[in-house]
Short mmCIF file of C-alpha atoms in Angstrom, two decimals:
data_model
loop_
_atom_site.label_atom_id
_atom_site.label_comp_id
_atom_site.label_asym_id
_atom_site.label_seq_id
_atom_site.Cartn_x
_atom_site.Cartn_y
_atom_site.Cartn_z
CA MET A 158 0.00 0.00 0.00
CA SER A 159 1.45 3.34 -1.02
CA LYS A 160 1.99 5.93 1.69
CA ARG A 161 0.28 9.26 1.50
CA SER A 162 2.50 12.21 0.73
CA LYS A 163 3.05 14.52 3.69
CA LYS A 164 3.63 17.51 1.43
CA LYS A 165 0.99 20.17 1.55
CA ASN A 166 -0.98 20.82 -1.60
CA PRO A 167 -0.44 24.47 -2.58
CA SER A 168 -3.67 24.47 -4.53
CA ALA A 169 -5.54 23.72 -1.30
CA LEU A 170 -4.57 27.16 0.07
CA THR A 171 -7.00 29.95 -0.59
CA ALA A 172 -5.94 33.36 -1.85
CA LYS A 173 -6.57 34.71 1.65
CA ASP A 174 -4.31 32.02 3.15
CA ARG A 175 -1.50 32.89 0.73
CA GLU A 176 -1.93 36.58 1.57
CA ASN A 177 -1.72 35.76 5.29
CA ILE A 178 1.40 33.64 4.78
CA GLU A 179 3.12 36.52 2.98
CA PHE A 180 1.98 38.94 5.70
CA ASN A 181 3.37 36.67 8.43
CA ALA A 182 6.65 36.31 6.51
CA ALA A 183 6.96 40.10 6.45
CA LEU A 184 6.42 40.15 10.22
CA ASP A 185 9.14 37.52 10.61
CA ARG A 186 11.55 39.80 8.73
CA GLN A 187 10.63 42.73 10.98
CA LYS A 188 11.30 40.62 14.08
CA ALA A 189 14.63 39.46 12.68
CA ALA A 190 15.61 43.08 11.99
CA TRP A 191 14.85 44.12 15.59
CA VAL A 192 16.76 41.14 16.97
CA LYS A 193 19.73 42.03 14.77
CA LYS A 194 19.66 45.67 15.95
CA PHE A 195 19.66 44.56 19.57
CA ASN A 196 22.43 42.02 19.02
CA ILE A 197 24.62 44.74 17.48
CA THR A 198 23.82 47.07 20.39
CA LEU A 199 24.60 44.28 22.85
CA ALA A 200 27.98 43.58 21.22
CA VAL A 201 28.94 47.28 21.30
CA VAL A 202 27.78 47.73 24.90
CA MET A 203 29.65 44.65 26.14
CA SER A 204 32.82 45.88 24.42
CA VAL A 205 32.47 49.32 26.02
CA VAL A 206 31.79 47.81 29.46
CA PHE A 207 34.91 45.66 29.09
CA LEU A 208 37.01 48.75 28.37
CA CYS A 209 35.43 50.65 31.26
CA ILE A 210 36.04 47.89 33.79
CA LEU A 211 39.62 47.03 32.86
CA LEU A 212 41.17 50.02 31.11
CA LEU A 213 39.49 53.42 31.25
CA PRO A 214 39.77 55.67 34.34
CA VAL A 215 36.40 56.06 36.05
CA PHE A 216 37.29 58.39 38.92
CA SER A 217 39.53 61.45 38.99
CA MET A 218 40.91 63.27 42.02
CA SER A 219 42.50 66.67 41.49
CA PHE A 220 44.02 68.74 44.31
CA THR A 221 45.63 72.15 43.92
CA ARG A 222 47.97 73.68 46.50
CA SER A 223 50.46 76.53 46.45
CA LEU A 224 54.21 76.17 46.62
CA LYS A 225 54.10 77.53 50.18
CA ASP A 226 51.72 74.70 51.14
CA ILE A 227 54.04 72.11 49.68
CA ILE A 228 57.42 73.23 51.02
CA GLY A 229 56.02 74.65 54.26
CA ASP A 230 58.55 76.37 56.55
CA ALA A 231 61.25 76.03 53.91
CA ALA A 232 59.43 78.69 51.89
CA GLY A 233 60.67 81.34 54.35
CA GLU A 234 59.93 84.80 53.09
CA LEU A 235 58.93 83.58 49.65
CA ASP A 236 57.73 86.47 47.52
CA GLU A 237 54.05 86.22 46.60
CA SER A 238 54.89 86.68 42.93
CA ALA A 239 57.21 83.68 43.09
CA ASP A 240 54.57 81.46 44.61
CA GLU A 241 52.92 78.98 42.24
CA ASP A 242 50.04 76.56 42.32
CA PHE A 243 50.75 72.88 41.87
CA THR A 244 47.99 70.48 40.84
CA MET A 245 48.16 66.83 41.78
CA VAL A 246 45.91 64.49 39.83
CA THR A 247 45.21 60.83 40.56
CA SER A 248 42.89 58.79 38.35
CA MET A 249 41.55 55.34 39.14
CA SER A 250 40.00 52.66 36.97
CA PHE A 251 37.82 49.87 38.32
CA LEU A 252 40.86 47.62 37.92
CA ASP A 253 42.74 50.05 40.20
CA PHE A 254 39.97 49.77 42.79
CA LEU A 255 40.21 45.99 42.58
CA THR A 256 43.98 45.90 43.03
CA ALA A 257 44.86 48.99 45.12
CA LEU A 258 44.74 47.07 48.41
CA ALA A 259 47.59 44.88 47.14
CA GLY A 260 49.84 47.96 47.15
CA GLY A 261 50.02 48.01 50.94
CA TYR A 262 49.06 51.67 51.26
CA GLU A 263 48.33 53.00 54.74
CA ASP A 264 45.11 54.65 53.57
CA SER A 265 43.60 56.56 50.64
CA VAL A 266 46.03 59.46 51.12
CA GLY A 267 48.94 57.05 50.79
CA TYR A 268 47.51 55.80 47.49
CA ILE A 269 46.94 59.32 46.16
CA ALA A 270 50.46 60.39 47.13
CA ALA A 271 52.02 57.35 45.44
CA ASN A 272 49.96 57.56 42.25
CA ASN A 273 49.72 61.28 41.45
CA ASN A 274 51.08 62.86 38.27
CA SER A 275 52.56 66.02 39.79
CA GLY A 276 56.14 64.80 39.60
CA ILE A 277 56.61 65.64 43.28
CA GLU A 278 58.04 62.98 45.56
CA SER A 279 55.26 60.90 47.12
CA SER A 280 56.48 61.49 50.68
CA ALA A 281 56.19 65.26 50.19
CA VAL A 282 52.71 64.92 48.70
CA ASP A 283 51.67 62.67 51.58
CA GLU A 284 52.90 65.22 54.12
CA VAL A 285 51.07 68.10 52.41
CA PHE A 286 47.83 66.15 52.18
CA ARG A 287 47.83 65.23 55.83
CA SER A 288 48.38 68.88 56.73
CA PHE A 289 45.03 70.00 55.29
CA VAL A 290 42.92 66.81 55.50
CA SER A 291 41.55 65.68 58.86
CA ASP A 292 41.56 62.08 60.04
CA ASP A 293 37.77 61.99 59.72
CA GLU A 294 38.00 63.13 56.10
CA VAL A 295 40.64 60.51 55.35
CA ALA A 296 38.38 57.86 56.92
CA GLU A 297 35.48 59.08 54.80
CA LEU A 298 37.57 58.79 51.64
CA ASP A 299 38.63 55.32 52.75
CA ARG A 300 34.97 54.31 53.12
CA ALA A 301 34.28 55.69 49.64
CA TYR A 302 37.08 53.49 48.33
CA TYR A 303 35.53 50.37 49.85
CA VAL A 304 32.16 51.18 48.28
CA ALA A 305 33.88 51.65 44.91
CA PHE A 306 35.71 48.38 45.49
CA ALA A 307 32.38 46.60 46.07
CA LEU A 308 30.91 48.24 42.95
CA ALA A 309 33.90 47.06 40.92
CA ILE A 310 33.43 43.46 42.12
CA ALA A 311 29.68 43.58 41.41
CA LEU A 312 30.20 45.05 37.94
CA PHE A 313 32.83 42.47 37.06
CA ALA A 314 30.66 39.58 38.30
CA VAL A 315 27.51 40.80 36.50
CA TYR A 316 29.52 41.40 33.32
CA ILE A 317 30.87 37.83 33.33
CA ILE A 318 27.40 36.40 34.00
CA ASN A 319 25.98 38.54 31.19
CA ILE A 320 28.56 37.16 28.77
CA ALA A 321 27.67 33.61 29.84
CA THR A 322 23.90 34.07 29.58
CA VAL A 323 24.17 35.87 26.24
CA SER A 324 26.32 33.02 24.89
CA VAL A 325 23.71 30.47 25.98
CA TYR A 326 20.52 32.26 24.94
CA ARG A 327 21.18 34.90 22.27
CA SER A 328 23.43 32.61 20.23
CA LYS A 329 20.38 30.34 19.86
CA GLY A 330 18.03 33.22 19.10
CA LYS A 331 16.28 32.81 22.44
CA ASP A 332 15.23 35.29 25.09
CA SER A 333 14.71 34.68 28.78
CA VAL A 334 13.80 36.29 32.10
CA ILE A 335 17.36 35.57 33.26
CA LEU A 336 18.73 37.71 30.42
CA ALA A 337 16.38 40.56 31.32
CA ILE A 338 17.40 40.38 34.99
CA PHE A 339 21.12 40.59 34.29
CA PHE A 340 20.69 43.30 31.65
CA ALA A 341 18.78 45.28 34.29
CA LEU A 342 21.48 44.64 36.91
CA LEU A 343 24.25 45.77 34.58
CA SER A 344 22.31 48.91 33.69
CA ALA A 345 21.51 49.65 37.35
CA LEU A 346 25.16 49.27 38.37
CA SER A 347 26.29 51.51 35.52
CA VAL A 348 24.00 54.27 36.80
CA ALA A 349 24.83 53.61 40.47
CA GLN A 350 28.59 53.95 40.01
CA TRP A 351 28.23 57.33 38.28
CA ILE A 352 25.85 58.64 40.94
CA PHE A 353 28.19 57.40 43.68
CA PHE A 354 31.22 59.20 42.20
CA VAL A 355 29.17 62.39 41.85
CA ILE A 356 28.17 62.15 45.52
CA VAL A 357 31.78 61.58 46.60
CA GLY A 358 32.87 64.58 44.56
CA ALA A 359 30.18 66.79 46.05
CA GLY A 360 31.20 65.73 49.56
CA ALA A 361 34.84 66.66 48.96
CA ALA A 362 34.26 69.86 46.98
CA ASP A 363 36.04 72.01 49.56
CA LYS A 364 39.19 69.86 49.46
CA GLY A 365 39.63 69.21 45.76
CA GLN A 366 37.92 68.26 42.54
CA LEU A 367 36.74 64.66 42.79
CA GLN A 368 34.49 63.53 39.97
CA PRO A 369 33.53 60.73 37.55
CA HIS A 370 36.04 60.26 34.77
CA ILE A 371 35.54 59.24 31.12
CA GLY A 372 35.09 55.52 31.86
CA SER A 373 32.30 56.28 34.33
CA TYR A 374 30.41 58.30 31.72
CA PHE A 375 30.91 55.66 29.02
CA LEU A 376 29.65 52.98 31.40
CA LEU A 377 26.64 55.13 32.33
CA PHE A 378 25.64 55.65 28.70
CA ALA A 379 26.33 52.00 27.81
CA GLY A 380 24.08 50.73 30.60
CA ILE A 381 21.24 53.12 29.77
CA THR A 382 21.52 52.31 26.05
CA LEU A 383 21.47 48.55 26.71
CA MET A 384 18.27 48.66 28.78
CA THR A 385 16.55 51.21 26.53
CA VAL A 386 17.17 49.26 23.33
CA TYR A 387 16.23 45.97 25.02
CA ILE A 388 12.90 47.38 26.24
CA ILE A 389 12.13 48.91 22.83
CA GLN A 390 12.95 45.60 21.14
CA ARG A 391 10.69 43.62 23.49
CA VAL A 392 7.81 46.10 23.03
CA LYS A 393 8.19 46.06 19.24
CA ILE A 394 8.36 42.27 19.06
CA GLY A 395 5.37 42.01 21.39
CA LYS A 396 3.35 44.22 19.05
CA ILE A 397 4.51 42.22 16.02
CA ASN A 398 3.49 38.94 17.65
CA LYS A 399 -0.06 40.25 18.08
CA GLN A 400 -0.33 40.95 14.34
CA TYR A 401 0.19 37.41 13.10
CA ARG A 402 -2.70 36.03 11.09
CA GLU A 403 -4.00 32.49 11.22
CA VAL A 404 -3.51 30.30 8.18
CA ALA A 405 -5.74 27.31 7.55
CA VAL A 406 -3.94 23.97 7.46
CA ALA A 407 -3.70 22.76 3.88
CA LYS A 408 -5.06 19.33 3.04
CA GLU A 409 -2.62 16.51 2.39
CA ASN A 410 -2.57 14.57 -0.87
#
């Protein structure tokens, strides 16, 4: 006995069915385009986050003092016209926050003194700093460091998990609640770190200029972009899914 063919008979489809099939195919192309846009955005964002975590400076500390402040009693009767301002700048990346403790510094002032770009000997910088910064203020800066240290660990962990989940789900064209959760966490941390550095800078405004650096801004924009594009993609795909038309099953031969 011959087996029936499992191929559908095109002639069994009505004109309306063929129209619906073409309409659904167009929707499939729209969905694929949105998925592609998000995948490109995701690749760019993950590359930027990688640079921000490991390479780019995210926090800048700038302190300006006069020559009299730096050399102290040795300045003697230094003429006012001969006095100059010296600016000491120390920048930190998230990698610096992760590894600074390994340097064996006494506190945050010790780190700043050892890693400034003024060209002045670190011991002199350390002495000047401690002359105009109270112990309470040093302790406050130390606490800020530990918060930044925790943020760096959280960012690094969430970044690695994002890479893993993206590899598992997006490579197969799938989406998941887990992906959404870790995208949201990465975005939240990118905003939190920038806000934190702004708060630290505002709290130390009378001592120097402490502020987010370029990596902090890049991370902020990357996180916001990631979540914005992801939400737009999900909304668009949700709307597309509601537009699909039913197609009658064609009869078999």
